[in-house]
Coordinates of C-alpha atoms in Angstrom, one line a residue:
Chain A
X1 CA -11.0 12.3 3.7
X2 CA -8.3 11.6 0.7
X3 CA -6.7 14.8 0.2
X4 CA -4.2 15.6 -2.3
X5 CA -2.5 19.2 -1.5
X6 CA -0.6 20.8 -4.3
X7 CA 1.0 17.9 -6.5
X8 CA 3.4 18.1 -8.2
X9 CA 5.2 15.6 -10.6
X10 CA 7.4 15.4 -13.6
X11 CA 9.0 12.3 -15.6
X12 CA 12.0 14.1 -16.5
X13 CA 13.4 16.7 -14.7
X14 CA 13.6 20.3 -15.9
X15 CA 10.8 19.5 -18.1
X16 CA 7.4 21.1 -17.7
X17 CA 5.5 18.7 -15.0
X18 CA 2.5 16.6 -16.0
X19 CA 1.0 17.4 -13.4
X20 CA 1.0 21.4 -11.9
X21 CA 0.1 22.0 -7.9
X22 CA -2.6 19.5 -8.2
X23 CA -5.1 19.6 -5.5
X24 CA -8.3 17.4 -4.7
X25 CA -10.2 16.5 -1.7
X26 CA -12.9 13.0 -1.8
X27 CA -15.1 12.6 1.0
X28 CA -15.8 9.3 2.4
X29 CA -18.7 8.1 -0.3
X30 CA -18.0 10.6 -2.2
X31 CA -17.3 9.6 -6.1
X32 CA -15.6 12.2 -8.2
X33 CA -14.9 11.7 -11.6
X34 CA -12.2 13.3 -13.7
X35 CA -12.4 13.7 -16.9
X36 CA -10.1 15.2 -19.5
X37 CA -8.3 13.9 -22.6
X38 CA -6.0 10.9 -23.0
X39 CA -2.2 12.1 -22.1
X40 CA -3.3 14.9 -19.9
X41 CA -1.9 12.7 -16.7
X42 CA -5.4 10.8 -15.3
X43 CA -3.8 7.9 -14.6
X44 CA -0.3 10.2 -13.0
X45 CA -2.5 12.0 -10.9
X46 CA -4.4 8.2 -9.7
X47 CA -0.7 6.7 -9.1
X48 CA 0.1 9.3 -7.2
X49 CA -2.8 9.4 -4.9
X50 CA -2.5 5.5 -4.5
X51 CA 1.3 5.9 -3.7
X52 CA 2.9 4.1 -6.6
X53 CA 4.4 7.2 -7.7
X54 CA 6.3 9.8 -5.1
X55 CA 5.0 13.6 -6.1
X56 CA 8.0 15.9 -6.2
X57 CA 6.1 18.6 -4.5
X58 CA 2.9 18.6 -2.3
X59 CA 1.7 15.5 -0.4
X60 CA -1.1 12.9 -0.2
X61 CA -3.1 12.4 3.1
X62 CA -5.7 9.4 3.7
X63 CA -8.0 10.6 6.6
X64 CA -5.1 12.5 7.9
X65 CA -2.3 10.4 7.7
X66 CA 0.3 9.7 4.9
X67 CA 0.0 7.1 2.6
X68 CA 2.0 3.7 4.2
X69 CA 5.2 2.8 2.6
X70 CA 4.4 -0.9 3.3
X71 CA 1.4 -3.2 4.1
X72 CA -2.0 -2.5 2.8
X73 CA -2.7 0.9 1.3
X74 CA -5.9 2.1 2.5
X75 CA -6.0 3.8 -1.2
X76 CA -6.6 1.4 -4.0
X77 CA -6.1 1.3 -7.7
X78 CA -7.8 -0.9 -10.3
X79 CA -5.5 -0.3 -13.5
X80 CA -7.0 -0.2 -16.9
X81 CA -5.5 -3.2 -18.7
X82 CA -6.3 -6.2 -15.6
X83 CA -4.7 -8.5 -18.6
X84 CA -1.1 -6.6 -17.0
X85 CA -2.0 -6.5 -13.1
X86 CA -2.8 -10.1 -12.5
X87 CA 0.2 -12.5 -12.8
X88 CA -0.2 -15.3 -15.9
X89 CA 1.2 -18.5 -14.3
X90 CA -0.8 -18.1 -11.0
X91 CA -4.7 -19.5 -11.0
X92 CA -7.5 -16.9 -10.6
X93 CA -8.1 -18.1 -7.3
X94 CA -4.8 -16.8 -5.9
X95 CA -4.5 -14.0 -7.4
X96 CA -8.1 -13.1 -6.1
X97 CA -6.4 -14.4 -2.1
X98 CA -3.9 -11.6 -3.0
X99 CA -6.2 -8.9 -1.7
X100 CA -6.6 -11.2 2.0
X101 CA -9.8 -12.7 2.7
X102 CA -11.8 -13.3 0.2
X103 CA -15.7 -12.6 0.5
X104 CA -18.6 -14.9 -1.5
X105 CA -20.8 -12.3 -1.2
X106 CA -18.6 -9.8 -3.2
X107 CA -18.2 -12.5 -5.6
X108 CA -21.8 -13.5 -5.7
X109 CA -22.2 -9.1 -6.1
X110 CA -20.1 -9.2 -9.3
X111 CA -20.7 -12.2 -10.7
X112 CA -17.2 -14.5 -10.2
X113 CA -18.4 -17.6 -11.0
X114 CA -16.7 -20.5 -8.6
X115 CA -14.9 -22.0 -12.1
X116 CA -13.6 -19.1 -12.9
X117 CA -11.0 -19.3 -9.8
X118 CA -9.0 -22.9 -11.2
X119 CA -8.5 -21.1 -14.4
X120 CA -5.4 -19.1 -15.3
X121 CA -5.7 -15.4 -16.7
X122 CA -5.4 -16.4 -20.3
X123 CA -8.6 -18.3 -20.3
X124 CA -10.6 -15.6 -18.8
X125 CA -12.0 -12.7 -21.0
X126 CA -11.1 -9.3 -20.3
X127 CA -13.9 -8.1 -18.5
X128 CA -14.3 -11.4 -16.4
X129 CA -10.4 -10.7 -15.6
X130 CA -11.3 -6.9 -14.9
X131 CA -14.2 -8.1 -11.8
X132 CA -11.3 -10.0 -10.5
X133 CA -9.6 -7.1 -9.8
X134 CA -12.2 -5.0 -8.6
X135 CA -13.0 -7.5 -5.8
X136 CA -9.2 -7.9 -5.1
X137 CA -9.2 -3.9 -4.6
X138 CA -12.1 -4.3 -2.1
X139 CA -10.3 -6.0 0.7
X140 CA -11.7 -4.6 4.5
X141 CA -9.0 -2.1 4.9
X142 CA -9.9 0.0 1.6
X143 CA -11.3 3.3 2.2
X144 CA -10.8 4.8 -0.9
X145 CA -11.2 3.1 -4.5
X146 CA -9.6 4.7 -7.9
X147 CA -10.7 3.7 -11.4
X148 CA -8.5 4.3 -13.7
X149 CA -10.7 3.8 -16.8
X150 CA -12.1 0.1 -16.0
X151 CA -14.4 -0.3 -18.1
X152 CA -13.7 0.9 -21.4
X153 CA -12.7 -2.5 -22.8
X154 CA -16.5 -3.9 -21.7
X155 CA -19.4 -3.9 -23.5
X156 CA -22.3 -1.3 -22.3
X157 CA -24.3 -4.3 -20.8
X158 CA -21.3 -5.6 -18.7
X159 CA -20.2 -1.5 -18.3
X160 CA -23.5 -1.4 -16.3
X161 CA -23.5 -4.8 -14.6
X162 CA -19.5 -3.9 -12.9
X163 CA -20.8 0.0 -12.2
X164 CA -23.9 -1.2 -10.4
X165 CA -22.5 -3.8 -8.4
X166 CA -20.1 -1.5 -7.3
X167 CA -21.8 1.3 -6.5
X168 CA -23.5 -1.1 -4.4
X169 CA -20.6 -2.2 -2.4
X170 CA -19.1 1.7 -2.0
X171 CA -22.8 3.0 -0.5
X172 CA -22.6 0.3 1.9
X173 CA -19.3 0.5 3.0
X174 CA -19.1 4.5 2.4
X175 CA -16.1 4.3 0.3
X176 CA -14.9 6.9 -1.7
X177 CA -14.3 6.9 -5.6
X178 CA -12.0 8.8 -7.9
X179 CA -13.2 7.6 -11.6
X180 CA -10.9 8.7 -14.6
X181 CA -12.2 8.7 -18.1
X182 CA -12.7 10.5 -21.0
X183 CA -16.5 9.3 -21.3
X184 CA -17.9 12.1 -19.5
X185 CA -21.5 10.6 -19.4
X186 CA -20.5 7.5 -18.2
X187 CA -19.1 9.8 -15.3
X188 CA -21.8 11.4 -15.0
X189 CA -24.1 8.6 -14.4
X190 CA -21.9 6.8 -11.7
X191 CA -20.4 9.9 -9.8
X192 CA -21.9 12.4 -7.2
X193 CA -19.1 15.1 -9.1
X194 CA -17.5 15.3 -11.8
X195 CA -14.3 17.8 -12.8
X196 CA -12.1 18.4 -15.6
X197 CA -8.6 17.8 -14.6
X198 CA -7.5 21.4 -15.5
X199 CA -9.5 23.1 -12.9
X200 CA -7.9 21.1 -10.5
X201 CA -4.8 22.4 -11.3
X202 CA -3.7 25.7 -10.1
X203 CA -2.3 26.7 -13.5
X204 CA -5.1 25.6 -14.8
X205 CA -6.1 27.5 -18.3
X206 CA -2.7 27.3 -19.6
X207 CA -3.3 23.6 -19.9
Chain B
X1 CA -5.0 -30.1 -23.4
X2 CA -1.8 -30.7 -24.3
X3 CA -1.0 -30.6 -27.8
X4 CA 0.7 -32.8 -29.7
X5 CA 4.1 -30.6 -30.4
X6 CA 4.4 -30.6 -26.1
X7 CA 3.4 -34.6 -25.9
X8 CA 6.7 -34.6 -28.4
X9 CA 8.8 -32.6 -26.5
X10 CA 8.1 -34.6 -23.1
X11 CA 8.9 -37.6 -24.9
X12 CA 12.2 -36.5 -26.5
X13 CA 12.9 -35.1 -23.4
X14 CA 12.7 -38.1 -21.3
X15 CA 14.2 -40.3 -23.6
X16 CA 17.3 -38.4 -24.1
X17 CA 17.9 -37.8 -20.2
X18 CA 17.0 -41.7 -20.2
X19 CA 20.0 -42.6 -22.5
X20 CA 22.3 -40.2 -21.0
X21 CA 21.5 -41.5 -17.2
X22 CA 22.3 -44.7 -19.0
X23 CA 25.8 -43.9 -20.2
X24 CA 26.5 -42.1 -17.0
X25 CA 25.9 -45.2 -15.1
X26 CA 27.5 -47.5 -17.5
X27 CA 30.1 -45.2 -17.4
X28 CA 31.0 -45.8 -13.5
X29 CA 30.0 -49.5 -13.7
X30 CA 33.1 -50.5 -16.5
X31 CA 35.4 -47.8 -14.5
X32 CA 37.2 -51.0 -13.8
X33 CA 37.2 -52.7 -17.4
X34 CA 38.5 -49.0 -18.8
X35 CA 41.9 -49.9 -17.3
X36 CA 42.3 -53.5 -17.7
X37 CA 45.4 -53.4 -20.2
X38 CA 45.5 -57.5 -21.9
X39 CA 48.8 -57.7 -24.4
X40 CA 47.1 -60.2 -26.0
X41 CA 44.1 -58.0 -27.8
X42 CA 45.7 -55.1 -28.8
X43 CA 45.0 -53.2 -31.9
X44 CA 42.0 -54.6 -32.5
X45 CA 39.9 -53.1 -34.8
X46 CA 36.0 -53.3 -34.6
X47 CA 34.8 -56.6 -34.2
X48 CA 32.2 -58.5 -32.3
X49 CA 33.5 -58.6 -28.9
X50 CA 35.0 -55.0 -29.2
X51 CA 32.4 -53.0 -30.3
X52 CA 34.6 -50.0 -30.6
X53 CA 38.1 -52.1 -30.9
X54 CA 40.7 -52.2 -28.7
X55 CA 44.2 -49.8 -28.5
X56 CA 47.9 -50.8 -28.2
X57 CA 47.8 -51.6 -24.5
X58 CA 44.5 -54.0 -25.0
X59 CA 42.4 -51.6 -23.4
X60 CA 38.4 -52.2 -24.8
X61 CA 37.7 -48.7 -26.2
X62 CA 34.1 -49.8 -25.6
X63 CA 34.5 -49.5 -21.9
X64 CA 36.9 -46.6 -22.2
X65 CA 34.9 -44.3 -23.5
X66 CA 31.8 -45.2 -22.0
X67 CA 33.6 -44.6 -18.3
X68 CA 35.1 -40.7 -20.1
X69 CA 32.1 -39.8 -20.8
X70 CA 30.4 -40.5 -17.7
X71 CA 33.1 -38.6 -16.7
X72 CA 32.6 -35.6 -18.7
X73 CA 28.6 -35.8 -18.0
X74 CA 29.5 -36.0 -13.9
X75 CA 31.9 -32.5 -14.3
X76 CA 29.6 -31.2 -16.6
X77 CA 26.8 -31.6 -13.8
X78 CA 28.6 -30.4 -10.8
X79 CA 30.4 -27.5 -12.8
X80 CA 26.7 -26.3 -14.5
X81 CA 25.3 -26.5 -11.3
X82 CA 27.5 -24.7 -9.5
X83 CA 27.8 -22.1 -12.6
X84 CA 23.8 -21.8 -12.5
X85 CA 24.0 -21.4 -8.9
X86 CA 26.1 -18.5 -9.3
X87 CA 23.7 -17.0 -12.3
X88 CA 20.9 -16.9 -10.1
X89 CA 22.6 -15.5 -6.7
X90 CA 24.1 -12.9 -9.0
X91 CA 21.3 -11.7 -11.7
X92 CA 19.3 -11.8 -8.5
X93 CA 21.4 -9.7 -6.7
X94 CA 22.1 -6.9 -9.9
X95 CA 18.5 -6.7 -10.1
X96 CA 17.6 -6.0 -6.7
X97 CA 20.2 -4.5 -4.6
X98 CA 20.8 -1.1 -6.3
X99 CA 22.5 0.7 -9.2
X100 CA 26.1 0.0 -7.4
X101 CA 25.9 -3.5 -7.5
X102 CA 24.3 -3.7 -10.9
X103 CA 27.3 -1.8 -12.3
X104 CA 29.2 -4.4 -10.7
X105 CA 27.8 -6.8 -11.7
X106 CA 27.3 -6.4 -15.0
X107 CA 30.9 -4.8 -15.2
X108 CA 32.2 -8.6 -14.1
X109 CA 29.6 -10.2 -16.8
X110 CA 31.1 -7.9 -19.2
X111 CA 34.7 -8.4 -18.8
X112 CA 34.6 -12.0 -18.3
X113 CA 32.4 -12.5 -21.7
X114 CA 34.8 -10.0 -23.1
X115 CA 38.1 -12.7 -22.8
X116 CA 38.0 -15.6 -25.1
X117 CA 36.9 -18.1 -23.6
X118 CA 39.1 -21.1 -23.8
X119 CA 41.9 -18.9 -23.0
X120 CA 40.1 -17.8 -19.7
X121 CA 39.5 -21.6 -19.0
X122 CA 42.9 -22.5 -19.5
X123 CA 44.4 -20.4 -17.6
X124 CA 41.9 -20.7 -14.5
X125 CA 42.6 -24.4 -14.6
X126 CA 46.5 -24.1 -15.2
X127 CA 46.4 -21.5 -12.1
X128 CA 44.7 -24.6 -9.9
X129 CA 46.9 -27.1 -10.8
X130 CA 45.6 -28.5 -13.3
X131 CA 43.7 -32.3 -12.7
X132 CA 39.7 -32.5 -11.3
X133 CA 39.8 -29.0 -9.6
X134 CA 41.4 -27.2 -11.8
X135 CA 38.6 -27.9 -14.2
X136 CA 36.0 -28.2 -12.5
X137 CA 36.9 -24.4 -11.2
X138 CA 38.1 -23.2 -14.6
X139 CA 34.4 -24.3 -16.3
X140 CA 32.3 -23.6 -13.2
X141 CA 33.8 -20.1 -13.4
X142 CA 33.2 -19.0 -16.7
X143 CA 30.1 -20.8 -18.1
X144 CA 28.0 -18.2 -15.6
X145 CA 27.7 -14.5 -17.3
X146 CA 24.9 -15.4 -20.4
X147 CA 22.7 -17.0 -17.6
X148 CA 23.1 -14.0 -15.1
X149 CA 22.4 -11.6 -17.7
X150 CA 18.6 -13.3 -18.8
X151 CA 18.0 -13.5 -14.7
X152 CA 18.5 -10.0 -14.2
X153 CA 16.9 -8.7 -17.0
X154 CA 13.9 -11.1 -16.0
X155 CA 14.2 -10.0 -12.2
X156 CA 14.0 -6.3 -13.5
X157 CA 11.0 -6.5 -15.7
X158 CA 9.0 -8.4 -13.0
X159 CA 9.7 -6.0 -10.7
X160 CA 8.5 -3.2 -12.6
X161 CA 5.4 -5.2 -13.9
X162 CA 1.7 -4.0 -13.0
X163 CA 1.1 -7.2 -11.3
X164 CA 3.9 -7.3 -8.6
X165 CA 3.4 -3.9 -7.7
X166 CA 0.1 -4.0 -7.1
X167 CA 0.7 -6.7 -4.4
X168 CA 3.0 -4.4 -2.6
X169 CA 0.1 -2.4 -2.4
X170 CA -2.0 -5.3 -1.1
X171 CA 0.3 -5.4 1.7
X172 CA 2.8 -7.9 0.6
X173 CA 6.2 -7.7 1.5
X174 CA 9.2 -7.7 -0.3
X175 CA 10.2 -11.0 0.0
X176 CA 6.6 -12.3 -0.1
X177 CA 5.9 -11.0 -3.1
X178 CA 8.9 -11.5 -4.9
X179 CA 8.5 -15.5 -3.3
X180 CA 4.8 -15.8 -5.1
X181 CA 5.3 -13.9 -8.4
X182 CA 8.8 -13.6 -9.7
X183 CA 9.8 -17.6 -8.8
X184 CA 7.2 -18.8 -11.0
X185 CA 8.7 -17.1 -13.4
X186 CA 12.4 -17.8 -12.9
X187 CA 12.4 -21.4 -12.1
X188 CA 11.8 -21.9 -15.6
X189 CA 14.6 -20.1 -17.0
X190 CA 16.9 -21.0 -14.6
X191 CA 15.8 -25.2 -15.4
X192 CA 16.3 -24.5 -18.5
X193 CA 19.6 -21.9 -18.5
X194 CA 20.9 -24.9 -16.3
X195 CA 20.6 -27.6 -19.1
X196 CA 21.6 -25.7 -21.9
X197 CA 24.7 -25.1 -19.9
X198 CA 25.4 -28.8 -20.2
X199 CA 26.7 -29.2 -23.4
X200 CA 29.0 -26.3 -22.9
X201 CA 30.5 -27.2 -19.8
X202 CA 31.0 -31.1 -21.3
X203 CA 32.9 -30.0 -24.5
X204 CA 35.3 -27.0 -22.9
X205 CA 35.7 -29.9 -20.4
X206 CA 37.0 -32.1 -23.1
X207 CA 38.8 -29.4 -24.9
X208 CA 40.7 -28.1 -22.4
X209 CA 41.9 -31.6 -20.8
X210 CA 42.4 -32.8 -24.9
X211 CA 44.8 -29.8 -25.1
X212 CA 46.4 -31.2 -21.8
X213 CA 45.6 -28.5 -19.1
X214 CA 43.1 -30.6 -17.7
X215 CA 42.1 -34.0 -16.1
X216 CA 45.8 -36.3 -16.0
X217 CA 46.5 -39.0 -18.5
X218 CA 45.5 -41.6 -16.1
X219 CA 42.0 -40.8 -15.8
X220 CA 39.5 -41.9 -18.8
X221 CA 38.2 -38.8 -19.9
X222 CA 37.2 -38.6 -23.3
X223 CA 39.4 -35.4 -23.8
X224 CA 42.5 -37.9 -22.7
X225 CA 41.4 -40.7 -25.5
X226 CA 40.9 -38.4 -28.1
X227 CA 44.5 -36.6 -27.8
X228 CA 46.2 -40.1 -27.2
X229 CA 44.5 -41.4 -30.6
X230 CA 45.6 -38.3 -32.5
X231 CA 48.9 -40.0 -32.6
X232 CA 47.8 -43.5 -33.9
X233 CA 45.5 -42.3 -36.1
X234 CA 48.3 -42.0 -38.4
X235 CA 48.9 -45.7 -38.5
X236 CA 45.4 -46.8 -39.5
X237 CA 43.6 -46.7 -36.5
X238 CA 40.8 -45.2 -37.0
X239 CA 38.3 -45.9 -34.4
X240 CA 40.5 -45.2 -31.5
X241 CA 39.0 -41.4 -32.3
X242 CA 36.5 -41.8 -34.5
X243 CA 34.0 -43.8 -31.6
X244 CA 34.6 -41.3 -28.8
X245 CA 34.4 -38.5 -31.2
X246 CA 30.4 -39.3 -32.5
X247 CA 29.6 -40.6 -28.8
X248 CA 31.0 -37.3 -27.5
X249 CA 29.0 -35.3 -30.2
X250 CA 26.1 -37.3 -29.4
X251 CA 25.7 -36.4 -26.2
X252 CA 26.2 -33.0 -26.3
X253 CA 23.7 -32.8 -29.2
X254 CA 21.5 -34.8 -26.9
X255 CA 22.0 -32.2 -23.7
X256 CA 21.4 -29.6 -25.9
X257 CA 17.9 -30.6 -27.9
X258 CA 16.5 -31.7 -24.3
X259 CA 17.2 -28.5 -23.0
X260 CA 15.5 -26.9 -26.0
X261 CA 12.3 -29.4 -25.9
X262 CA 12.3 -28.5 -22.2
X263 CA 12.3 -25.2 -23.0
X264 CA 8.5 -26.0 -25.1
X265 CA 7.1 -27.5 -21.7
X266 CA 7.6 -25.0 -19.7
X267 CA 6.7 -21.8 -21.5
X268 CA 3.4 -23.2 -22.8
X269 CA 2.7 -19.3 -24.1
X270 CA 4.3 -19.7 -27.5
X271 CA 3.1 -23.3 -27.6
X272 CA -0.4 -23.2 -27.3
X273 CA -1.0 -20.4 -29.5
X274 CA -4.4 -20.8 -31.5
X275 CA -6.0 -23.2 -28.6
X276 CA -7.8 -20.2 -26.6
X277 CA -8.5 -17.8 -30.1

């Protein structure tokens, strides 16, 4: 289980924190989506559960343990803009090895086509760049996947194409989901719950 | 896919490290005919045989300056090098050891940026003595702060990027990752950085040894022939400065437009705009 106990995190100090006593639990297979407006700290809240952000207060546990400092996070984000997470002077191919071995069926599941890897970011389309990271997030040791808003540069045909193939891949290997957005049907389509950030948060109205 | 404004760069580019490898080697092959002193061709003006005219010991000015300035070029090498060397250990090191040694750092950048520069030069090389070390030491020392300044602030945005992050995450480590995503990104500046450094570390070469703190009278540098034909020029001879003077400018122009056409190759970005809509 991915827990999240009481988070809580500010940008600046002695300001009001973006995030209040934050609290969460996902299940293994599990897919909860948040939804809540743009600025109320979705993406915050996902950093913090995938440990690229320290919370100030509470902690973050991964089937009972602490998320790792080093080597691979058994939490992994995909980012909203994959123009910014994949490196421009590498090929597609390497940046796909980034995530260790790499698996043809996965490709095969979201349709990487073999040319696509000898190319270099800029000549891939956002979407196409976007599966890349989605199978780069998948590697074996991933137990837990967060979305921070992936699809909402596709269009609805490719939308559906990426959500099926993985909700395909997460049913099989029981991996759990935290989805962000501020589409809530699209959330409510792909995820087995679906909460508003505020009543996660113990001050919750005020928000 | 390349276009034709990068098929002109690598041509410019090769040609003018092509002529400068040419004068550098000249340069050390007439070492020999740069001293040979013949009473009976002196003053010489322009002719034939002397391309650039002979001065009142019967020394070819030809020769001569062709043997300074592969002089100048060879310091200019060793000294950039060394001077780039130092950018990249430093910006390196402000970036990614903590705030301490980035205040340091940028604290040394700062001051030494902040003393005029010849003035810093001269008295580096008049505290070594003067001659081949004192120069070399006095340019290696001061050409490095502009260079350590675009590595750091390259090394800093890398390392917050999305991208290099996210391999942490992936289970990279520190040096792995920094290996695989911030060298691709360096090596270019620093190639470039390292060129452009060139033209500087040639001319405060030849400044500081024409204003006499540097390289002895008895070598033929071309900062040495142009302050020994400041005094003739007043009797009509012309081309005892005048040669060395364009050749001089040349080849500092020359450093400094290869560095620049480099500079097109290797960051295709701004280059191939309009190729992938």
């Amino acid at each position: 289980m991915l827990e999240a106990d009481n988070l809580i995190f500010s940008y600046r100090r002695r300001e009001l924190p973006v995030l209040d006593r934050v609290s969460l639990q996902v299940k293994p297979g599990e897919r909860v989506g948040i939804f809540s407006p743009s600025g109320s700290g979705k993406t915050t809240l996902l950093k913090l559960l995938s440990g690229y952000l320290l919370p100030q207060g509470g902690k973050v546990l991964a089937d009972g343990k602490p998320l790792p400092r080093s080597g691979f996070c058994p939490v992994q984000m995909v980012w909203q803009h994959p123009e910014r997470a994949v490196n421009s002077r590498l090929t597609m191919g390497k940046i796909l090895a980034e995530g260790g071995k790499t698996d043809p069926r996965l490709e095969a599941l979201f349709g990487i086509e073999v040319d696509w890897k000898r190319r270099y970011p800029e000549e891939l389309s956002g979407g196409e760049l976007q599966r890349f990271c989605i199978v780069r997030a998948l590697g074996e040791g991933t137990r837990y996947l967060l979305a921070d808003e992936i699809t909402a540069m596709l269009d609805m045909i490719t939308q559906a194409q990426v959500w099926n193939a993985l909700l395909e891949e997460m049913e099989r290997r029981q991996i759990g989901l935290v989805a962000v957005s501020h589409s809530r049907e699209l959330l409510e389509q792909v995820c087995t719950r679906v909460v508003g950030l505020e009543e996660l948060s113990y001050s919750g109205v005020k928000r | 896919m390349k276009n034709n404004k990068q098929r002109q760069a690598a041509v410019f580019f090769s040609a003018a490290l092509l002529f400068l490898a040419m004068v550098t080697a000249a340069g050390v092959l007439c070492r020999e005919a740069a001293l040979e002193t013949d009473f009976s061709r002196k003053n010489l003006a322009p002719c034939r045989e002397y391309w650039f005219g002979t001065d009142c010991m019967g020394r070819d000015m030809f020769a001569r300056t062709l043997a300074g300035l592969s002089m100048s070029i060879r310091i200019g090498l060793c000294t950039a090098g060394v001077s780039a060397c130092l950018a990249l250990l430093l910006g390196v090191a402000a970036a990614v050891m903590g705030k301490a040694a980035d205040r340091v750092i940028s604290f040394l950048i700062d001051t030494i940026m902040g003393i005029p520069h010849l003035l810093l030069l001269i008295l580096i090389s008049y505290a070594l003595g003067k001659g081949f070390l004192g120069v070399a030491a006095g340019v290696a020392l001061t050409h490095w702060p502009s260079l350590t300044r675009v590595i750091r602030g390259e090394v800093l945005q890398l390392k917050n990027s999305e991208f290099y992050q996210i391999s942490r995450k992936l289970g990279w480590g520190r040096g792995q990752a920094a290996a695989r995503h911030m060298l691709p990104h360096l090596v270019p500046q620093f190639t470039v950085g390292l060129i452009l450094m060139f033209p500087h570390a040639i001319l405060h070469e030849s400044s500081i040894t024409f204003l006499g703190f540097g390289l002895s009278a008895k070598q033929p540098a071309i900062g040495v022939i142009l302050s020994e034909s400041m005094r003739y020029l007043i009797t009509g001879q012309w081309w005892l400065a005048l040669f060395p003077g364009i050749m001089l400018v040349i080849t500092v122009l020359l450093f400094d437009r290869a560095g620049n056409a480099l500079r097109g190759l290797l960051e295709p970005m701004e280059n191939r705009e309009g190729v992938y809509g």
